[in-house]
Short mmCIF file of C-alpha atoms in Angstrom, two decimals:
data_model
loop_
_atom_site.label_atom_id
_atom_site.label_comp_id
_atom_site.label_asym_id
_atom_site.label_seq_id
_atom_site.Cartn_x
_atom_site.Cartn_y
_atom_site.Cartn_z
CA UNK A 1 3.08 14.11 -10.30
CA UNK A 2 1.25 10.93 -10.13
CA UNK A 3 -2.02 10.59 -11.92
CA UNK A 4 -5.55 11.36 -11.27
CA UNK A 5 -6.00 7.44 -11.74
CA UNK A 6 -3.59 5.83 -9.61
CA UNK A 7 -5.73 7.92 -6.73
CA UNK A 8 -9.02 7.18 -8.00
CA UNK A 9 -7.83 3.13 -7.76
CA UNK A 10 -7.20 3.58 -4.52
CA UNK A 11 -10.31 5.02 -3.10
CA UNK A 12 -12.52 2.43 -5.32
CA UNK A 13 -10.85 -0.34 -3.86
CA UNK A 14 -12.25 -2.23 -1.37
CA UNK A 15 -10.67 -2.48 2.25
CA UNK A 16 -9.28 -5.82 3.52
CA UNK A 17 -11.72 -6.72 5.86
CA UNK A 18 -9.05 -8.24 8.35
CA UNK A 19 -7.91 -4.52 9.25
CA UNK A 20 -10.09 -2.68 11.72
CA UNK A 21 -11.50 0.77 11.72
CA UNK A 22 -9.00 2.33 13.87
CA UNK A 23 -6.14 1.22 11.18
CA UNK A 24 -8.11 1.57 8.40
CA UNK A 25 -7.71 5.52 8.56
CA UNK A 26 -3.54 5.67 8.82
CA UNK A 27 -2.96 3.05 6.25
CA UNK A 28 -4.77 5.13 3.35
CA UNK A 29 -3.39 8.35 4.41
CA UNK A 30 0.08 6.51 4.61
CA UNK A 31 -0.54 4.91 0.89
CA UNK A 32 -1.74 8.37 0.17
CA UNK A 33 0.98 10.80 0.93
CA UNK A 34 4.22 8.39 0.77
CA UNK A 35 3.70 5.96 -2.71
CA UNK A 36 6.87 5.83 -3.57
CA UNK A 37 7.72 5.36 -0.24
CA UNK A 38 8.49 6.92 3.17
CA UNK A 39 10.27 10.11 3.45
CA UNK A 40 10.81 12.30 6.42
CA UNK A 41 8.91 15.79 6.34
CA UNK A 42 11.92 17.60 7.50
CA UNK A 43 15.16 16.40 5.66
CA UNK A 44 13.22 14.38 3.00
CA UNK A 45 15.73 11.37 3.93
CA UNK A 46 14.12 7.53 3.25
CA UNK A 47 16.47 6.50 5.76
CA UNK A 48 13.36 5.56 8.56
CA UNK A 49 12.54 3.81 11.42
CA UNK A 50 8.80 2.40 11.37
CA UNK A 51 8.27 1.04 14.80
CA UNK A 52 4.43 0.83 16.58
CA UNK A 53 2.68 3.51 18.64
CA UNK A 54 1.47 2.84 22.09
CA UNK A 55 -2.41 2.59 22.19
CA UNK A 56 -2.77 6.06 23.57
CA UNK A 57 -1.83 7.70 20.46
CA UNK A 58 -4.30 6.80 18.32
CA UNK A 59 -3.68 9.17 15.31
CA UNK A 60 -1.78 6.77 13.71
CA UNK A 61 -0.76 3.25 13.38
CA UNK A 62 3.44 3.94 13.02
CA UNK A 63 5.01 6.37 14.68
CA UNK A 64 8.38 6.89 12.62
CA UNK A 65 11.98 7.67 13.18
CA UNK A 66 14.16 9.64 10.49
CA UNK A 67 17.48 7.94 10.70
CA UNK A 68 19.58 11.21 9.52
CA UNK A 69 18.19 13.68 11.23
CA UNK A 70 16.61 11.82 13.90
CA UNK A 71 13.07 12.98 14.01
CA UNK A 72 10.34 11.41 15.45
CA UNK A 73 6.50 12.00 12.82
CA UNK A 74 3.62 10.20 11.82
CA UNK A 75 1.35 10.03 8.74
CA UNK A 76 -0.04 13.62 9.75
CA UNK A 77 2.90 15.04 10.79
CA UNK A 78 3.03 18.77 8.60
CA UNK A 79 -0.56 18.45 7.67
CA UNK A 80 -3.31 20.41 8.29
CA UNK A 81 -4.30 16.96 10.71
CA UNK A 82 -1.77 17.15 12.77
CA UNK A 83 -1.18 17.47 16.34
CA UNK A 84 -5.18 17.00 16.93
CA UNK A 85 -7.55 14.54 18.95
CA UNK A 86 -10.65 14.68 16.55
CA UNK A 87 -10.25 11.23 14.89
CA UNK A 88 -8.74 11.07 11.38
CA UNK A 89 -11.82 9.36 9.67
CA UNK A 90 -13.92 12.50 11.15
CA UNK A 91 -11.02 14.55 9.67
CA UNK A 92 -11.44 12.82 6.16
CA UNK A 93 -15.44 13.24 6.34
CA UNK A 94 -15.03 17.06 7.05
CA UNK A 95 -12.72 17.32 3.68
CA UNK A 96 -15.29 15.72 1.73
CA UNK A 97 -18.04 17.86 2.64
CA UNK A 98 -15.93 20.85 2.46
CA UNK A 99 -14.91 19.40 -1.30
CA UNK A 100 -18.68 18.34 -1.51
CA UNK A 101 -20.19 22.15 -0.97
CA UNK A 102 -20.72 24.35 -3.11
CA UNK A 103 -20.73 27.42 -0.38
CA UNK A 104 -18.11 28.15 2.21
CA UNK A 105 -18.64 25.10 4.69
CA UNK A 106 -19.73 26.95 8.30
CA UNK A 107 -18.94 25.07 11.87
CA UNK A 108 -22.42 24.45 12.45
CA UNK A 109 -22.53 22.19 9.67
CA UNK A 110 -19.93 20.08 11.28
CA UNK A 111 -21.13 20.09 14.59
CA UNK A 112 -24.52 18.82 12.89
CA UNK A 113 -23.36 16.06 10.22
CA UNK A 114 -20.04 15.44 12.28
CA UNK A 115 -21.30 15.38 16.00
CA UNK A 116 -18.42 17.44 17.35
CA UNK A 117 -18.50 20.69 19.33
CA UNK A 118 -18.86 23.72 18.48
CA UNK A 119 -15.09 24.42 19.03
CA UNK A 120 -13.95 21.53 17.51
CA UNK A 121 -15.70 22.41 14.56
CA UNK A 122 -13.98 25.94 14.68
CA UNK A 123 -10.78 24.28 14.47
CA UNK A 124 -11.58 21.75 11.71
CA UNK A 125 -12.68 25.09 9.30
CA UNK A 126 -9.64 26.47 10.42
CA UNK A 127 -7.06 24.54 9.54
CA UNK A 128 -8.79 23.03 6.74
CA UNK A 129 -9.26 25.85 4.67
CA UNK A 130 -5.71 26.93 4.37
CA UNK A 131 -5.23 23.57 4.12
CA UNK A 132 -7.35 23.34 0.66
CA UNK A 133 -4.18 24.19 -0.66
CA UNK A 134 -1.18 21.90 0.01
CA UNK A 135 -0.25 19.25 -1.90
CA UNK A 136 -1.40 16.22 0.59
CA UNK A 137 -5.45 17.64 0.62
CA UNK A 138 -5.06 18.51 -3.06
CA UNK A 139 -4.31 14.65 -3.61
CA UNK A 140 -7.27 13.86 -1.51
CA UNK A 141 -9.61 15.82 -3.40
CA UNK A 142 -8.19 13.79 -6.27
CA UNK A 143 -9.14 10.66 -4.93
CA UNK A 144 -12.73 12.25 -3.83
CA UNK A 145 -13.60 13.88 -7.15
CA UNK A 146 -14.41 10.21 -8.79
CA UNK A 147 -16.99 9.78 -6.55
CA UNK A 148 -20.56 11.69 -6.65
CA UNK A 149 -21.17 12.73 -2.73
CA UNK A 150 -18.99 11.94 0.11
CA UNK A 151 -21.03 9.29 1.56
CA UNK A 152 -20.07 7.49 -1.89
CA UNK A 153 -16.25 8.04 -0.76
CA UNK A 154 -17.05 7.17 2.68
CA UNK A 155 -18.84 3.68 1.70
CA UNK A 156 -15.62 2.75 -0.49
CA UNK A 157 -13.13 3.12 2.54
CA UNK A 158 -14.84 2.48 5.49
CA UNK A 159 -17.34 -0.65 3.89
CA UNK A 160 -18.04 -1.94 7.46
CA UNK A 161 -19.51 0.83 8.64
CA UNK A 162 -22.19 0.95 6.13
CA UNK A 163 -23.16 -2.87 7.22
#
């Protein structure tokens, strides 16, 4: 288990401001699930292929290619984040209010702080609260409990958006 601190370094550090917004996302979630390096979700092999995903994919900065049992996944591949087309920083900013609240989070609080539909919101509850649970969201609200509200969290990764 790595500790509380190594997590709480990472989201007080301040992001290089040579990578954009759209790679900003993918590269913490990638330091955030795989420190100790890159292991396929299915066979747990570190025997991978990182290669570049065309620009209509834009979940994710590497798309990646198990070399044993020749799997294609990304960063969100078996996570509660996967296989969606709400953007991953919207995805991050509906964990830390859900973390943030101290009642069940409802849709309508989404679609009002997060300017998504109703639907979309719908699915975000959905899979996130189930979601609470595993081992790659537990790790993020590791990282999120050192800071006070999630606009704190949300100034520390994304700085230039707060400019």
């Amino acid at each position: 288990m790595l500790s509380d601190r190594y997590y709480q370094d990472l989201i007080s550090r301040p992001w290089s401001e040579s990578i954009d917004k759209e790679d900003q996302v993918p590269a913490f979630l990638e330091r955030m699930r795989w420190r100790r390096g890159i292991k396929c979700p299915r066979c747990h092999s570190t025997g991978i292929t990182r290669f570049k995903k065309p620009k209509r994919k834009p979940e994710g900065r590497f798309l990646y290619n198990c070399r044993v049992c020749h799997r294609q996944f990304t960063v969100t591949t078996g996570t509660a984040l996967d296989r969606t087309h709400v953007p991953l920083e919207k995805w991050l900013r509906a964990i830390a209010m859900m973390r943030g609240s101290s009642r069940n989070l409802k849709p309508a609080d989404l679609v009002r702080r997060l300017g998504v539909t109703h639907g979309t919101a719908q699915l975000m509850c959905r899979r996130l609260r189930p979601g609470m649970k595993t081992s790659f969201i537990r790790k993020l609200h590791l990282v999120m409990r050192s800071a006070r509200t999630p606009e704190v969290i949300f100034r520390n990764i994304f700085p230039h958006l707060y400019e």
